[in-house]
Coordinates of C-alpha atoms and ligand atoms in Angstrom, one line a residue:
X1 CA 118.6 103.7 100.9
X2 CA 114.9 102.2 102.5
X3 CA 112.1 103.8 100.7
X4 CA 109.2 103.8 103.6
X5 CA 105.6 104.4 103.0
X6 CA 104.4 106.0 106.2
X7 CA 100.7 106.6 106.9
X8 CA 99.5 109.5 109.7
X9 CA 95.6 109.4 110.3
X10 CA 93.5 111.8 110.9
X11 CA 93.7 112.3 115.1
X12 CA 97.7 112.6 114.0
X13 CA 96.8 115.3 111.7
X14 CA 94.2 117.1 113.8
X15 CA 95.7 120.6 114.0
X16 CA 98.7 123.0 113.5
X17 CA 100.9 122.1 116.0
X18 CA 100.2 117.9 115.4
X19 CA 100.6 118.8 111.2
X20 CA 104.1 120.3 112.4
X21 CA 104.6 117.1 114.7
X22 CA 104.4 114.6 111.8
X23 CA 106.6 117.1 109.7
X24 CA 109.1 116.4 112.1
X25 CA 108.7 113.0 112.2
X26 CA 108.8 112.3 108.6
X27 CA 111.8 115.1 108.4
X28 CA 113.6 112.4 111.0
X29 CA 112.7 109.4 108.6
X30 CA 114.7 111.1 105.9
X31 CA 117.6 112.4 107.1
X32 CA 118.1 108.9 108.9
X33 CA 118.4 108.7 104.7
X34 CA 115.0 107.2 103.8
X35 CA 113.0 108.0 101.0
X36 CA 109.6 108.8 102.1
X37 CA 106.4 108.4 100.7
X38 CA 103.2 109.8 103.7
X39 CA 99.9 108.9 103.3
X40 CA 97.6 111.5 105.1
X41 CA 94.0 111.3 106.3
X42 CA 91.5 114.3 106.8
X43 CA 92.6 116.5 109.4
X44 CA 90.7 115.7 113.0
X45 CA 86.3 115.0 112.7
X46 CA 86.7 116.6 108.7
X47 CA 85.5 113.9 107.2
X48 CA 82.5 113.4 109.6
X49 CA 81.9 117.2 109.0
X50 CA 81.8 117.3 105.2
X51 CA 78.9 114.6 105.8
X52 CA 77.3 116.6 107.8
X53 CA 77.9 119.1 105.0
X54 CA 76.6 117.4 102.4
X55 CA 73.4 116.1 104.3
X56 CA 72.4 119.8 105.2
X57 CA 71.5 119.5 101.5
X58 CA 70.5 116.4 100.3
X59 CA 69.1 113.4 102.8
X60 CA 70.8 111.0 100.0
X61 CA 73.4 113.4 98.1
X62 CA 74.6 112.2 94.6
X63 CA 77.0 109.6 94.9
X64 CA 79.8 111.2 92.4
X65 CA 79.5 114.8 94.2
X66 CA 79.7 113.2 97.5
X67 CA 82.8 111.6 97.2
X68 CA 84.8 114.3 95.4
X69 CA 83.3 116.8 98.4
X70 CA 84.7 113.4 101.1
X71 CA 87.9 113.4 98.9
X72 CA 89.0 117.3 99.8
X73 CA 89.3 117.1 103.5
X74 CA 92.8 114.3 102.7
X75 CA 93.9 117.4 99.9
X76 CA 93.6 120.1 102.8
X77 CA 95.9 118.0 105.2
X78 CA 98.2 116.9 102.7
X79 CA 99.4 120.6 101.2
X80 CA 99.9 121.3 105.0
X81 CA 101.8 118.7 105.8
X82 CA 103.9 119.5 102.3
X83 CA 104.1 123.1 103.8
X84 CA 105.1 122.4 107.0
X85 CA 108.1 119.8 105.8
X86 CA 109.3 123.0 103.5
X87 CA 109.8 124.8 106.9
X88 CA 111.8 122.4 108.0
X89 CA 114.1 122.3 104.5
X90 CA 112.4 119.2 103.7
X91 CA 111.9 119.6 99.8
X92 CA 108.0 117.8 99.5
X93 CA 105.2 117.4 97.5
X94 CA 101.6 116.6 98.2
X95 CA 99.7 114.6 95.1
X96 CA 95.9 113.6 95.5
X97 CA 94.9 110.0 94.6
X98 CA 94.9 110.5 90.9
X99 CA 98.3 112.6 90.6
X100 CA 99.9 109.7 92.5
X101 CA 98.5 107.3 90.0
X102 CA 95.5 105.5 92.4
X103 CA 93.2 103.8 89.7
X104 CA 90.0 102.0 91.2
X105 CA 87.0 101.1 90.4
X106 CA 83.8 102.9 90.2
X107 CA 81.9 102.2 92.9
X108 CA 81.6 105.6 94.9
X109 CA 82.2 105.9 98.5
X110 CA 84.0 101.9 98.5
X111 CA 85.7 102.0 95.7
X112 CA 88.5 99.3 94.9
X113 CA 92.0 99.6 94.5
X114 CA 92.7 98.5 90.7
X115 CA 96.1 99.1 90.4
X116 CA 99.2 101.7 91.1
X117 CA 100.6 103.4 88.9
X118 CA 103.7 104.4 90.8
X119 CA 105.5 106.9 88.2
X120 CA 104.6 110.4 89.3
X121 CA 105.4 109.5 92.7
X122 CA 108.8 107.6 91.9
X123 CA 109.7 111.0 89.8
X124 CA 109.1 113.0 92.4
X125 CA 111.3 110.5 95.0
X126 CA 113.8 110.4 92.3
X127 CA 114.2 114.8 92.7
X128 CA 114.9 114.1 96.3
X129 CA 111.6 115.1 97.3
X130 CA 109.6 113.7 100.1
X131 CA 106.0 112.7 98.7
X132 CA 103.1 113.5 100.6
X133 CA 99.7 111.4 99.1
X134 CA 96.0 112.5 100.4
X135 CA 94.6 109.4 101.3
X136 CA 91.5 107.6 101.4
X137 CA 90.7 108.5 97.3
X138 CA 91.6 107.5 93.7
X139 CA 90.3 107.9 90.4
X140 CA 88.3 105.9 87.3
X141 CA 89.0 105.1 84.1
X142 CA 86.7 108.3 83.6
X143 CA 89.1 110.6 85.6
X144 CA 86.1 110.6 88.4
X145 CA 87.4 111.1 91.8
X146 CA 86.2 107.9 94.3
X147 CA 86.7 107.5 97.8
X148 CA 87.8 104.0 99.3
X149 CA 85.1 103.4 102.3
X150 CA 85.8 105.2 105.8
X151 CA 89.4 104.3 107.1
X152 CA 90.7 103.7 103.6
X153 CA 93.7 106.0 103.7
X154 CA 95.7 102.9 105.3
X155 CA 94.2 100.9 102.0
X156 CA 96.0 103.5 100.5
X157 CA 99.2 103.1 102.4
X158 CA 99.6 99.6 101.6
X159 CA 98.4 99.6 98.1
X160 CA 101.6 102.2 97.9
X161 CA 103.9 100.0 99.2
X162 CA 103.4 97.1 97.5
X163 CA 102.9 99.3 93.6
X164 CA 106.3 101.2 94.9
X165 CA 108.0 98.0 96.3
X166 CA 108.7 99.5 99.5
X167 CA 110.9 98.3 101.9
X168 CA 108.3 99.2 105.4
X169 CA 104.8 100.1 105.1
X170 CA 104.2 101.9 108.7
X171 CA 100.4 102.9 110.1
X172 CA 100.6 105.7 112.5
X173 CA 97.9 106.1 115.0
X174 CA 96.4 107.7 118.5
X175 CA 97.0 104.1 120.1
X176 CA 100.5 102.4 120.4
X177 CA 99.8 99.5 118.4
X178 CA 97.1 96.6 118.3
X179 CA 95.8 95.4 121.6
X180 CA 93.9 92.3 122.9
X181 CA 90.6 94.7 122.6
X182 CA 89.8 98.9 121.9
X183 CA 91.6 100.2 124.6
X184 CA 89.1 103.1 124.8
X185 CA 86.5 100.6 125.8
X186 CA 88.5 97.6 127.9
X187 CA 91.8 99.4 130.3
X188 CA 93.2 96.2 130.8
X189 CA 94.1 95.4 127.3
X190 CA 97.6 94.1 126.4
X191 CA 99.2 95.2 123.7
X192 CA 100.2 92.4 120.7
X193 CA 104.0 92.7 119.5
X194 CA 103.2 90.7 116.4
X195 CA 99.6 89.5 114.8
X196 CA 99.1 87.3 112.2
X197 CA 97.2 88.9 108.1
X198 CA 94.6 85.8 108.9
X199 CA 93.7 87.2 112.8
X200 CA 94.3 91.0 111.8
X201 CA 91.6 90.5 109.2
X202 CA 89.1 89.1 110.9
X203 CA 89.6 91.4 114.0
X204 CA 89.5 94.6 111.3
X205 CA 86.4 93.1 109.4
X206 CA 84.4 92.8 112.4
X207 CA 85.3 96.1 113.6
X208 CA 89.2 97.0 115.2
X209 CA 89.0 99.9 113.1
X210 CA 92.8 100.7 114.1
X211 CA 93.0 98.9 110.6
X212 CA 90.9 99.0 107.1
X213 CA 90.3 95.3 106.6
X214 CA 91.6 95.8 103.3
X215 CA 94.8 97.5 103.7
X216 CA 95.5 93.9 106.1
X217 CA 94.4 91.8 102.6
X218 CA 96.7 93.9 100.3
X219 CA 99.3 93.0 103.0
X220 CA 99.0 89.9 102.8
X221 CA 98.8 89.4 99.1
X222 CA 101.7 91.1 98.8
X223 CA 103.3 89.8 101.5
X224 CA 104.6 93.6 102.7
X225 CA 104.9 93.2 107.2
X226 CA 102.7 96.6 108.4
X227 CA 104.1 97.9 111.6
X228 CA 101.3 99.9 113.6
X229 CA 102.5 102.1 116.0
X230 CA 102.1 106.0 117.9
X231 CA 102.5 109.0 116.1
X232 CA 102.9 110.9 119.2
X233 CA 105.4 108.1 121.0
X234 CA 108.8 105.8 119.9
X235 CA 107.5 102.9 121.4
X236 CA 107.7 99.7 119.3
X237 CA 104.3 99.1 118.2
X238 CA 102.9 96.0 116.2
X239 CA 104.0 93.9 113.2
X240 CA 101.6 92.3 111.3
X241 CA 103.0 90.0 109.5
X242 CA 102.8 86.0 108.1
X243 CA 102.6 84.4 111.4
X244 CA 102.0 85.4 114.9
X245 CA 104.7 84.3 117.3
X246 CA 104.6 81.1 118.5
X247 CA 104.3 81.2 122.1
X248 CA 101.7 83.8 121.8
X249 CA 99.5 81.2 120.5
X250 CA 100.7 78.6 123.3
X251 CA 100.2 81.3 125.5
X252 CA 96.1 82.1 124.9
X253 CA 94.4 80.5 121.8
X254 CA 91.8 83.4 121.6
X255 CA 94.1 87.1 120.8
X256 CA 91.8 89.2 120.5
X257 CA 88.1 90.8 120.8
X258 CA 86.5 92.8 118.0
X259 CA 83.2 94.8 118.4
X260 CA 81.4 96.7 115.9
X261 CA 78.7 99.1 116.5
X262 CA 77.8 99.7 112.7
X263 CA 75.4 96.7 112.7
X264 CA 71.7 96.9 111.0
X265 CA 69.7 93.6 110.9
X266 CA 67.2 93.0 108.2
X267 CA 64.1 90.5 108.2
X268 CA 61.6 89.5 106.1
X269 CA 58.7 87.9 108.3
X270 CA 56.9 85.5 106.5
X271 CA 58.5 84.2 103.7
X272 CA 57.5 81.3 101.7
X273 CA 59.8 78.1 101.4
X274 CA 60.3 77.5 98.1
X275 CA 63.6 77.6 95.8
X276 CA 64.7 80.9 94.1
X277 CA 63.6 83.2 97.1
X278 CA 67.1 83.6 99.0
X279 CA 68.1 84.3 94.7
X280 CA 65.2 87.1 94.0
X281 CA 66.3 88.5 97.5
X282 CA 70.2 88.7 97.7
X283 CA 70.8 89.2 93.8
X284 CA 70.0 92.8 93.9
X285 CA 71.6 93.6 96.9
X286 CA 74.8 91.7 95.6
X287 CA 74.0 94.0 92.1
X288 CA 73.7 97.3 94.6
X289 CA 77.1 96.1 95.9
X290 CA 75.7 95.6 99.4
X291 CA 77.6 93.7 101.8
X292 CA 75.3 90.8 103.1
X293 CA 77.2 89.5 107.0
X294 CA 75.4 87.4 109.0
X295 CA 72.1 85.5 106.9
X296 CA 70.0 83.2 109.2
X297 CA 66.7 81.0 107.8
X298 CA 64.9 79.1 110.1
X299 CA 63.4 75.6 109.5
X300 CA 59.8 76.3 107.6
X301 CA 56.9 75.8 109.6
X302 CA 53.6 75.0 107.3
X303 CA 55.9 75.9 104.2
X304 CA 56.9 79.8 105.6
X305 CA 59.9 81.1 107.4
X306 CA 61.7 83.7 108.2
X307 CA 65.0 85.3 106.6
X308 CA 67.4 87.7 108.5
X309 CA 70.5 89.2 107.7
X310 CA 72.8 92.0 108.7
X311 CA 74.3 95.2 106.6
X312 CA 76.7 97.8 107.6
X313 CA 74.0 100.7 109.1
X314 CA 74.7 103.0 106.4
X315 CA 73.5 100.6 104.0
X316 CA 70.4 100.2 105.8
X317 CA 68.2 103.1 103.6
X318 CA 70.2 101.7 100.4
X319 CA 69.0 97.7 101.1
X320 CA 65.1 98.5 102.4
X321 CA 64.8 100.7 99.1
X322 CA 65.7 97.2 97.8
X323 CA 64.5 94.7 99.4
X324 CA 60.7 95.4 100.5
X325 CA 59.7 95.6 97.0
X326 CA 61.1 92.2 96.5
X327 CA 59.7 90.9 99.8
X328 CA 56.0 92.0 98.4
X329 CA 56.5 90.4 95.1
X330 CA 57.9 86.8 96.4
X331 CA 54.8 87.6 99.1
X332 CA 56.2 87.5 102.4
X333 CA 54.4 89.2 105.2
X334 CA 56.5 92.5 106.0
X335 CA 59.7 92.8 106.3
X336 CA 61.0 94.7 109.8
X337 CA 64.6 96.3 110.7
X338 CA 66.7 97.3 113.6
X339 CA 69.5 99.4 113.7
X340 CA 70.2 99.2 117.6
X341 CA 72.6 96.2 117.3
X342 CA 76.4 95.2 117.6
X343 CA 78.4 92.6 116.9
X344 CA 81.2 91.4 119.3
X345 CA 83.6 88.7 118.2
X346 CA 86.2 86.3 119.9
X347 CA 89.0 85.9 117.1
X348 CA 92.3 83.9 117.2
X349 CA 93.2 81.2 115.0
X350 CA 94.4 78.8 117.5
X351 CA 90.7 78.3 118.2
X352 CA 90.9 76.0 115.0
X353 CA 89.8 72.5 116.1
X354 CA 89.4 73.3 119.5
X355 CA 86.0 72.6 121.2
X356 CA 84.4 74.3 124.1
X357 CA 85.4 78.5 123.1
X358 CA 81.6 79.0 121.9
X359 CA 80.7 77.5 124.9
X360 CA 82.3 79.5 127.1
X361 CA 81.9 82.5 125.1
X362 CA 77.5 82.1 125.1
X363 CA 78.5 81.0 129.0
X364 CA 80.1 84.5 129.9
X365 CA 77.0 86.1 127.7
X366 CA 74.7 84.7 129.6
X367 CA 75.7 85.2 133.1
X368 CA 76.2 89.0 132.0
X369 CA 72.3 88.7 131.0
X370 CA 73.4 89.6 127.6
X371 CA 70.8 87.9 125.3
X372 CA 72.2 86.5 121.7
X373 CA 70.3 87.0 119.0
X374 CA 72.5 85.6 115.7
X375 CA 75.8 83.6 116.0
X376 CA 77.8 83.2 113.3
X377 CA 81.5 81.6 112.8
X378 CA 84.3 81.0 111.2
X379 CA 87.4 78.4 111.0
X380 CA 89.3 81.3 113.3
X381 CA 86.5 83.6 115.3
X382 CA 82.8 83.7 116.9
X383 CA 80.9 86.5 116.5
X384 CA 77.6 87.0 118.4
X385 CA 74.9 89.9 117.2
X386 CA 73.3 91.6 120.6
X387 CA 72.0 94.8 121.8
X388 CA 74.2 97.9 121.2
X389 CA 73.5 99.0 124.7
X390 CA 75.4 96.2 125.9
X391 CA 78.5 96.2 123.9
X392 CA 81.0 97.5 126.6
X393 CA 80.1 94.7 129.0
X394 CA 80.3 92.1 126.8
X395 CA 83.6 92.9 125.5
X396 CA 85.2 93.7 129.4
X397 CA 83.5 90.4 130.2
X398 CA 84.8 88.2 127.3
X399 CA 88.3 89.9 128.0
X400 CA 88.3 88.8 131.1
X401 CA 87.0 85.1 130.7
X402 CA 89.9 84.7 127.9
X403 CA 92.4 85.7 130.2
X404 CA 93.5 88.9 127.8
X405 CA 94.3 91.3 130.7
X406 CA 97.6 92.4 131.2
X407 CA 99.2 90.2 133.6
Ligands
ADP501 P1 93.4 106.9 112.6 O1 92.7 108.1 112.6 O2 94.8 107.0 113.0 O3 93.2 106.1 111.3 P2 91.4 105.2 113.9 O4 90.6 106.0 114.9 O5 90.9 104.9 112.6 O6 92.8 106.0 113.8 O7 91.9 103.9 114.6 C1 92.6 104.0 115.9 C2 91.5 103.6 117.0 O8 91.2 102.2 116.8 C3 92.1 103.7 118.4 O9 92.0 104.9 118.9 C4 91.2 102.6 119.1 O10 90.2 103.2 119.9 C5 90.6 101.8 118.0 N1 90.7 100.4 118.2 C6 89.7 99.5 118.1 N2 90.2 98.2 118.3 C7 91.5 98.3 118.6 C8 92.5 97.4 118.9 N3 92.2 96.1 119.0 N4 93.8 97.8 119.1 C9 94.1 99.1 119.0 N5 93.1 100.1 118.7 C10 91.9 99.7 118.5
LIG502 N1 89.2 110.5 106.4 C1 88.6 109.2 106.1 C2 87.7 108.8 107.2 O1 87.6 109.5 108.2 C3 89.6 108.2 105.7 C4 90.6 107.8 106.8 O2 90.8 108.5 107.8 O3 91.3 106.8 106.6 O4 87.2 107.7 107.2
MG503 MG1 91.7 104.8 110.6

């Protein structure tokens, strides 16, 4: 017998009728004579509406509130989905976060995964029932409830798998697996049979959300192959896995194209040269458990510069509260932001020791009239900050000069 983890996100869940679809599905999985373990996300926008919610009554509501309000809307799918299985003579159970033994951290609304503790859920399994988790949420040391970061219900997913030694971990979505590039933005796109943890990473982090970047990481450190695939279809889908396939990466040495819209640049105009500024600046944001992307410094000019870097654009509010006071006291002129910006990203890790794909990636930019305003790189992608306006050009024109398109 295969114990699967499945995951169903939230346009799988959106309504009645798609609640009663996955029911089935998951009803299928078992008699085939799995034991299943289904990960759920809010139902539909929810999520996006309990923000709205909570905004309606505070412009910054209390962290601790906010996420036990964000946690509800995976509890609400998951009794249904428990409901709609008993219909079907499915015995289940739904369990939030902390019934099904999620521990994490305590840092609201991106909380961290600390560990599983798999025992309620494998009692449950062990009465023949069918386990259905809300995603997306755990609990601290404190019993407080804390929500993983948007997308985080697949965290969950694979955080279950490997604390329940699984035998499948399977994400199921509104697309039919991972393609070269969104396919809502780029209709040519190919879709991928297999993807490397290394490329899937790099295309989640800088924005494929068909994937939380860290339910990829917990795949690879566990070593667990996700398949991604259509909750509304049978087709095959995509492994992630160790290694892509071989020829693939014979085939085309860039796989795929990321772009990310929640992009905020920071800069502090005017900042004198001298050691322990970058320190005084990036410590408390580091402390406020900001992530820092993309930090350029230019080459001092009469002993002043200037410092830029990027945030995610809901930390924007969070990391200006922090960092113009700092900018005052290490006195730099002013410090200016822009939240109109997007990152797109060529990623595939047989670019490693190859010359000439920055090239022709700032090449295809520029005769789109797309102007660059940061760069930055790793061993296995290129990512180039421009104007939000123009992220569906650049992405169809970079598909195109990589030869993604479907042949
Ligand atoms: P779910 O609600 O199931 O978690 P998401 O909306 O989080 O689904 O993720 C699925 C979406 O990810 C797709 O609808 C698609 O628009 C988007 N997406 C972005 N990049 C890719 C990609 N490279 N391959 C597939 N889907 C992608
Ligand atoms: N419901 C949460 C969100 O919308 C988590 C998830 O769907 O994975 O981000
Ligand atoms: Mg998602």
């Amino acid at each position: 017998m295969a114990l699967i983890v499945q995951k169903y996100g939230g346009s799988s869940v959106a309504d009645a009728e798609k609640i009663k679809n996955v029911a089935r599905r998951i009803a299928k999985a078992k008699r085939e004579g799995n034991q299943v373990v289904a990960v759920v996300s809010a139902m539909g926008d929810t999520t996006d509406e309990l923000i709205h919610m909570a905004q309606q009554i505070s412009e910054h509501p209390e962290e601790r509130e906010f996420d036990v309000l964000l946690s509800t809307g995976e509890v609400i799918s998951s009794t249904l989905l428990a409901m709609a299985l008993g219909n079907l003579g499915c015995k289940a159970v739904s369990l939030t976060g902390a019934q099904a033994g999620i521990h994490t951290d305590s840092n609201y609304s991106r909380a961290r995964i600390l560990r599983v503790d798999p025992e309620r859920i494998t009692n449950e399994l062990n009465k023949d029932n069918t386990v259905i988790v809300a995603g997306f949420q755990g609990v601290t040391s404190n019993m407080d409830i804390t929500t993983l970061g948007r997308g985080g219900s697949d965290t969950t997913a694979v955080a279950l798998a490997a604390g329940l030694n699984a035998d499948m971990c399977q994400i199921y979505t509104d697309v039919e697996g991972i393609y070269t590039a969104d396919p809502r933005l780029v209709p040519q796109t190919s879709k991928l049979d297999r993807i490397g943890y290394e490329e899937m990473l790099e295309m989640a982090s800088y924005g494929a959300k068909v994937i939380h970047p860290r339910a990829v990481e917990l795949g690879e450190l566990y070593n667990i192959p996700i398949l991604v695939a259509s909750t509304f279809s049978d087709t095959p889908g995509t492994i992630i896995c160790k290694e892509a396939s071989m020829d693939m990466e014979v085939k085309n040495k860039v796989t795929g194209i990321a772009h990310d819209t929640n992009v905020a640049k920071i800069t502090v105009v005017g900042v004198p040269d001298r050691p322990g500024v970058a320190t005084a600046i990036f410590d408390p944001l580091a402390r406020a458990n900001i992530s820092i992307d993309t930090i350029v410094q230019n080459a001092s000019i009469g002993n002043i510069t200037d410092l830029t870097f990027t945030v995610a654009r809901n930390d924007l509010y969070k990391a200006m509260s922090i960092v113009e006071p700092v900018a005052k006291s290490v006195r730099s002129k002013q410090c200016v932001a822009d939240s109109t910006l997007a990152k797109i990203s060529i990623i595939g890790s047989g670019m490693q020791n190859t010359p000439g794909y920055a090239a022709r990636m700032f090449r295809t930019l520029s005769e789109q009239d797309i102007n660059i305003q940061l760069i930055t790189t790793s061993e296995i992608r290129i990512t180039c900050i421009i104007s939000e306006e123009r992220v569906k050009d650049a992405v169809r024109a970079l598909h195109k000069t990589f030869e993604l398109e479907i042949a």
